[in-house]
CSV table of C-alpha atoms in Angstrom, one decimal:
chain,number,residue,atom,x,y,z
W,1,MET,CA,39.2,138.9,97.0
W,2,GLU,CA,37.2,136.8,94.6
W,3,LYS,CA,38.9,133.6,93.5
W,4,ILE,CA,39.3,132.9,89.8
W,5,LYS,CA,37.3,130.0,88.5
W,6,LEU,CA,39.0,127.2,86.6
W,7,PHE,CA,36.8,125.0,84.4
W,8,CYS,CA,38.5,121.6,83.9
W,9,ILE,CA,37.7,119.5,80.8
W,10,PRO,CA,38.8,115.9,80.9
W,11,HIS,CA,40.7,113.9,78.3
W,12,ALA,CA,39.3,111.0,76.2
W,13,GLY,CA,38.1,108.1,78.4
W,14,ALA,CA,38.3,110.1,81.6
W,15,SER,CA,35.8,111.5,84.0
W,16,ALA,CA,36.1,114.7,86.0
W,17,TYR,CA,37.2,112.6,89.0
W,18,TYR,CA,40.6,112.1,87.4
W,19,TYR,CA,41.4,115.8,88.2
W,20,ILE,CA,40.6,115.7,91.9
W,21,PRO,CA,44.3,115.8,92.7
W,22,LEU,CA,44.6,119.0,90.7
W,23,ASN,CA,41.8,120.6,92.7
W,24,ASN,CA,43.4,119.3,95.9
W,25,ASN,CA,46.7,121.0,95.1
W,26,MET,CA,45.2,124.5,94.5
W,27,THR,CA,44.6,127.1,97.1
W,28,ASP,CA,43.4,130.3,95.5
W,29,VAL,CA,41.3,128.8,92.7
W,30,GLU,CA,37.6,128.0,92.6
W,31,PHE,CA,37.8,124.6,90.8
W,32,GLU,CA,34.9,123.7,88.5
W,33,PHE,CA,34.7,120.1,87.4
W,34,VAL,CA,33.2,119.6,83.9
W,35,GLU,CA,31.8,116.1,83.5
W,36,LEU,CA,31.3,114.6,80.1
W,37,LYS,CA,28.3,112.4,79.2
W,38,GLY,CA,28.4,108.7,79.8
W,39,ARG,CA,30.9,108.6,82.7
W,40,GLY,CA,31.4,109.6,86.3
W,41,LYS,CA,28.2,111.0,87.8
W,42,ARG,CA,26.7,111.0,84.3
W,43,LEU,CA,27.3,107.3,83.6
W,44,ASP,CA,23.7,106.7,82.9
W,45,GLU,CA,23.6,109.2,80.0
W,46,GLU,CA,24.2,108.3,76.4
W,47,LEU,CA,27.7,109.0,75.0
W,48,TYR,CA,28.2,111.8,72.5
W,49,THR,CA,27.6,111.0,68.8
W,50,SER,CA,29.6,114.0,67.5
W,51,PHE,CA,32.3,116.4,68.6
W,52,ASP,CA,29.9,119.4,68.2
W,53,GLU,CA,27.5,117.7,70.6
W,54,ALA,CA,30.2,117.5,73.3
W,55,VAL,CA,31.1,121.2,72.7
W,56,ASP,CA,27.4,122.2,73.1
W,57,ASP,CA,27.1,120.1,76.2
W,58,ILE,CA,30.1,121.7,77.9
W,59,PHE,CA,29.0,125.2,76.9
W,60,ASN,CA,25.6,124.6,78.5
W,61,GLN,CA,27.3,123.3,81.7
W,62,ILE,CA,29.5,126.4,82.1
W,63,LYS,CA,27.8,129.4,80.4
W,64,GLU,CA,25.9,130.6,83.4
W,65,LYS,CA,29.0,130.3,85.6
W,66,CYS,CA,31.1,132.4,83.3
W,67,ASN,CA,31.9,135.7,85.0
W,68,ASN,CA,34.7,138.1,84.2
W,69,ASN,CA,37.3,136.1,86.2
W,70,TYR,CA,37.7,132.6,84.9
W,71,ALA,CA,39.9,130.2,83.0
W,72,ILE,CA,39.4,127.0,81.0
W,73,PHE,CA,41.8,124.0,81.1
W,74,GLY,CA,41.7,121.0,78.8
W,75,HIS,CA,44.0,118.0,78.5
W,76,SER,CA,44.5,116.1,75.2
W,77,MET,CA,40.9,115.8,73.7
W,78,GLY,CA,39.9,118.2,76.4
W,79,SER,CA,42.2,120.9,74.9
W,80,LEU,CA,40.4,120.7,71.6
W,81,LEU,CA,37.0,120.8,73.3
W,82,ALA,CA,38.2,123.8,75.3
W,83,TYR,CA,39.3,125.6,72.1
W,84,GLU,CA,35.9,125.1,70.5
W,85,VAL,CA,34.0,126.1,73.7
W,86,TYR,CA,36.0,129.4,73.7
W,87,TYR,CA,34.5,130.2,70.3
W,88,LYS,CA,31.0,129.0,71.3
W,89,LEU,CA,31.2,131.5,74.2
W,90,LEU,CA,32.4,134.2,71.9
W,91,ARG,CA,29.6,133.6,69.3
W,92,ASN,CA,27.0,133.8,72.1
W,93,ASN,CA,28.3,137.0,73.7
W,94,PHE,CA,29.3,135.5,77.0
W,95,PRO,CA,32.1,136.9,79.2
W,96,MET,CA,35.3,135.5,77.8
W,97,PRO,CA,38.0,133.7,79.8
W,98,LYS,CA,41.1,135.5,81.1
W,99,TYR,CA,43.2,132.4,80.5
W,100,MET,CA,43.2,129.3,78.4
W,101,PHE,CA,45.3,126.2,79.3
W,102,PHE,CA,45.9,123.7,76.5
W,103,SER,CA,47.7,120.4,77.5
W,104,SER,CA,49.2,117.7,75.3
W,105,LYS,CA,47.3,118.4,72.1
W,106,GLU,CA,48.4,119.6,68.7
W,107,ALA,CA,47.1,122.9,67.5
W,108,PRO,CA,43.5,122.5,66.2
W,109,TYR,CA,44.5,123.2,62.6
W,110,GLU,CA,47.2,120.5,62.5
W,111,LYS,CA,46.4,117.3,60.6
W,112,VAL,CA,46.8,114.4,62.9
W,113,LYS,CA,46.6,110.6,62.3
W,114,LYS,CA,43.2,109.3,63.1
W,115,ILE,CA,42.9,106.6,65.8
W,116,ASP,CA,41.4,103.5,64.0
W,117,VAL,CA,39.4,102.2,67.0
W,118,ASP,CA,37.1,100.2,64.7
W,119,ASN,CA,39.9,97.9,63.8
W,120,MET,CA,41.3,97.5,67.4
W,121,ASN,CA,40.1,94.8,69.7
W,122,ASP,CA,40.1,95.5,73.4
W,123,ASN,CA,43.6,94.2,73.9
W,124,ASP,CA,44.9,96.4,71.1
W,125,LEU,CA,43.1,99.4,72.5
W,126,GLU,CA,44.4,98.8,76.0
W,127,GLN,CA,48.0,98.5,74.7
W,128,PHE,CA,47.6,101.7,72.6
W,129,ILE,CA,46.6,103.6,75.8
W,130,LYS,CA,49.4,102.1,77.8
W,131,ASN,CA,51.9,103.2,75.1
W,132,LEU,CA,50.7,106.7,75.8
W,133,GLY,CA,51.5,106.3,79.4
W,134,GLY,CA,48.0,106.0,80.9
W,135,PHE,CA,45.8,103.5,82.6
W,136,ASP,CA,48.7,101.3,83.7
W,137,ASP,CA,46.5,99.9,86.5
W,138,LEU,CA,43.9,98.4,84.2
W,139,GLU,CA,45.0,94.9,85.3
W,140,ASN,CA,43.4,95.6,88.7
W,141,VAL,CA,40.0,96.7,87.2
W,142,ASN,CA,37.2,94.2,87.1
W,143,PRO,CA,36.0,93.1,83.7
W,144,LYS,CA,32.7,94.9,83.9
W,145,MET,CA,34.3,98.2,84.6
W,146,LYS,CA,36.9,97.6,81.8
W,147,LYS,CA,34.0,97.1,79.3
W,148,ILE,CA,32.5,100.4,80.4
W,149,PHE,CA,35.9,102.1,80.0
W,150,TYR,CA,36.4,100.6,76.5
W,151,ARG,CA,33.0,101.8,75.4
W,152,ILE,CA,33.7,105.4,76.6
W,153,ILE,CA,37.2,105.6,75.1
W,154,ARG,CA,36.0,104.2,71.7
W,155,SER,CA,33.2,106.8,71.6
W,156,ASP,CA,35.6,109.6,72.5
W,157,PHE,CA,38.1,108.6,69.8
W,158,LYS,CA,35.4,108.4,67.2
W,159,ILE,CA,34.2,112.0,67.9
W,160,LEU,CA,37.8,113.1,67.9
W,161,ASN,CA,38.3,111.5,64.5
W,162,ASP,CA,35.3,113.4,63.2
W,163,TYR,CA,36.6,116.9,64.3
W,164,GLU,CA,37.0,119.4,61.5
W,165,PHE,CA,38.9,122.7,62.0
W,166,HIS,CA,37.2,125.8,60.7
W,167,GLU,CA,39.0,129.1,60.5
W,168,PRO,CA,37.7,131.3,63.4
W,169,PRO,CA,36.7,134.9,62.9
W,170,GLU,CA,39.5,136.0,65.2
W,171,LYS,CA,42.4,134.5,67.1
W,172,ILE,CA,42.2,133.7,70.8
W,173,ASN,CA,42.4,137.0,72.7
W,174,CYS,CA,43.4,136.1,76.2
W,175,LYS,CA,46.5,134.7,77.9
W,176,VAL,CA,47.3,131.2,76.8
W,177,VAL,CA,49.5,128.5,78.4
W,178,VAL,CA,50.4,125.4,76.4
W,179,MET,CA,51.8,122.3,78.2
W,180,ALA,CA,53.0,118.8,77.5
W,181,GLY,CA,55.3,116.0,78.7
W,182,ASN,CA,58.8,115.8,77.3
W,183,LYS,CA,58.5,112.1,76.6
W,184,GLU,CA,55.2,112.0,74.7
W,185,ARG,CA,55.1,109.7,71.7
W,186,ASN,CA,54.9,111.5,68.3
W,187,PHE,CA,54.7,114.9,70.0
W,188,SER,CA,57.5,117.5,70.2
W,189,TYR,CA,58.1,121.0,71.5
W,190,SER,CA,57.3,122.3,68.0
W,191,HIS,CA,53.7,121.1,68.4
W,192,LEU,CA,53.4,123.3,71.4
W,193,CYS,CA,54.8,126.3,69.5
W,194,ASN,CA,52.2,125.8,66.7
W,195,TRP,CA,49.5,127.0,69.0
W,196,GLN,CA,50.9,130.5,68.4
W,197,LYS,CA,49.2,130.7,65.1
W,198,VAL,CA,45.7,130.7,66.7
W,199,VAL,CA,46.6,133.1,69.6
W,200,GLU,CA,46.6,136.8,69.3
W,201,SER,CA,47.8,137.7,72.8
W,202,GLU,CA,50.5,136.4,75.2
W,203,ILE,CA,51.3,132.7,75.1
W,204,SER,CA,53.6,130.7,77.4
W,205,TYR,CA,55.0,127.1,77.0
W,206,TYR,CA,55.8,124.5,79.6
W,207,SER,CA,57.4,121.2,79.2
W,208,PHE,CA,57.1,118.7,82.1
W,209,ASP,CA,59.1,115.6,82.7
W,210,GLY,CA,56.9,112.7,81.6
W,211,ASN,CA,54.7,111.1,79.0
W,212,HIS,CA,51.2,112.1,77.8
W,213,PHE,CA,49.9,111.8,81.4
W,214,TYR,CA,52.9,113.7,82.8
W,215,MET,CA,50.8,115.3,85.6
W,216,LYS,CA,49.9,112.1,87.4
W,217,ASN,CA,53.2,111.9,89.3
W,218,GLN,CA,53.6,115.7,89.9
W,219,TRP,CA,50.2,117.1,90.6
W,220,HIS,CA,51.6,119.8,92.9
W,221,LYS,CA,54.1,121.1,90.3
W,222,PHE,CA,51.4,121.0,87.6
W,223,ALA,CA,48.9,122.9,89.8
W,224,LYS,CA,51.5,125.4,90.8
W,225,VAL,CA,52.2,126.3,87.1
W,226,ILE,CA,48.5,126.8,86.4
W,227,GLU,CA,47.9,128.8,89.6
W,228,GLU,CA,51.0,131.0,89.2
W,229,ASN,CA,50.1,131.9,85.7
W,230,MET,CA,46.6,132.9,86.8
W,231,LYS,CA,48.0,135.1,89.5
W,232,ARG,CA,50.0,137.1,87.1
W,233,GLY,CA,46.9,139.0,86.0
């Protein structure tokens, strides 16, 4: 039996490597890492200058791999990228995903406070990320790697700030799963439910114990939720 593919789109500041534990905890899924420019194995490439550029890049990475049996997952900024990639695939008449997984991100039409990275120094930026619950091991990273990380996350926040929602021609017409941590700052269960307005078909909601990076201490449970939803057909 052919395994279903899962394309995994990282969050702001992250590379595909962050999601290796998710891949390691799945058994019946063909995991497809999506790497964003300027990090991981694409570290030598220039970072994105716009949100649309990132969407186009992801689309070009995955389009030839999209068969009739695949899903797309995105966390935080990755959720918004996944949402726009869905419509890029639709506009270009590619086979559409059977499932979409959106994690820890407001629905695309919601107005959210912009992250003013231009007025943050590196210490402020680091504290902002720690408050979200991520990168708590930055103290152990050498200064050169820190600088690379700061450059990446600043760029990602800037393109995220530039995102503009446009009413799509139709709602998402596949099964959708929306997830988040129950201790996320400025994020509640109602934010998950707001995704219903952009979804035509079945939608499920999951709340995990934890903050914005709830999965990092429960990869097995997180992977099980994704895999079991894909098995339901």
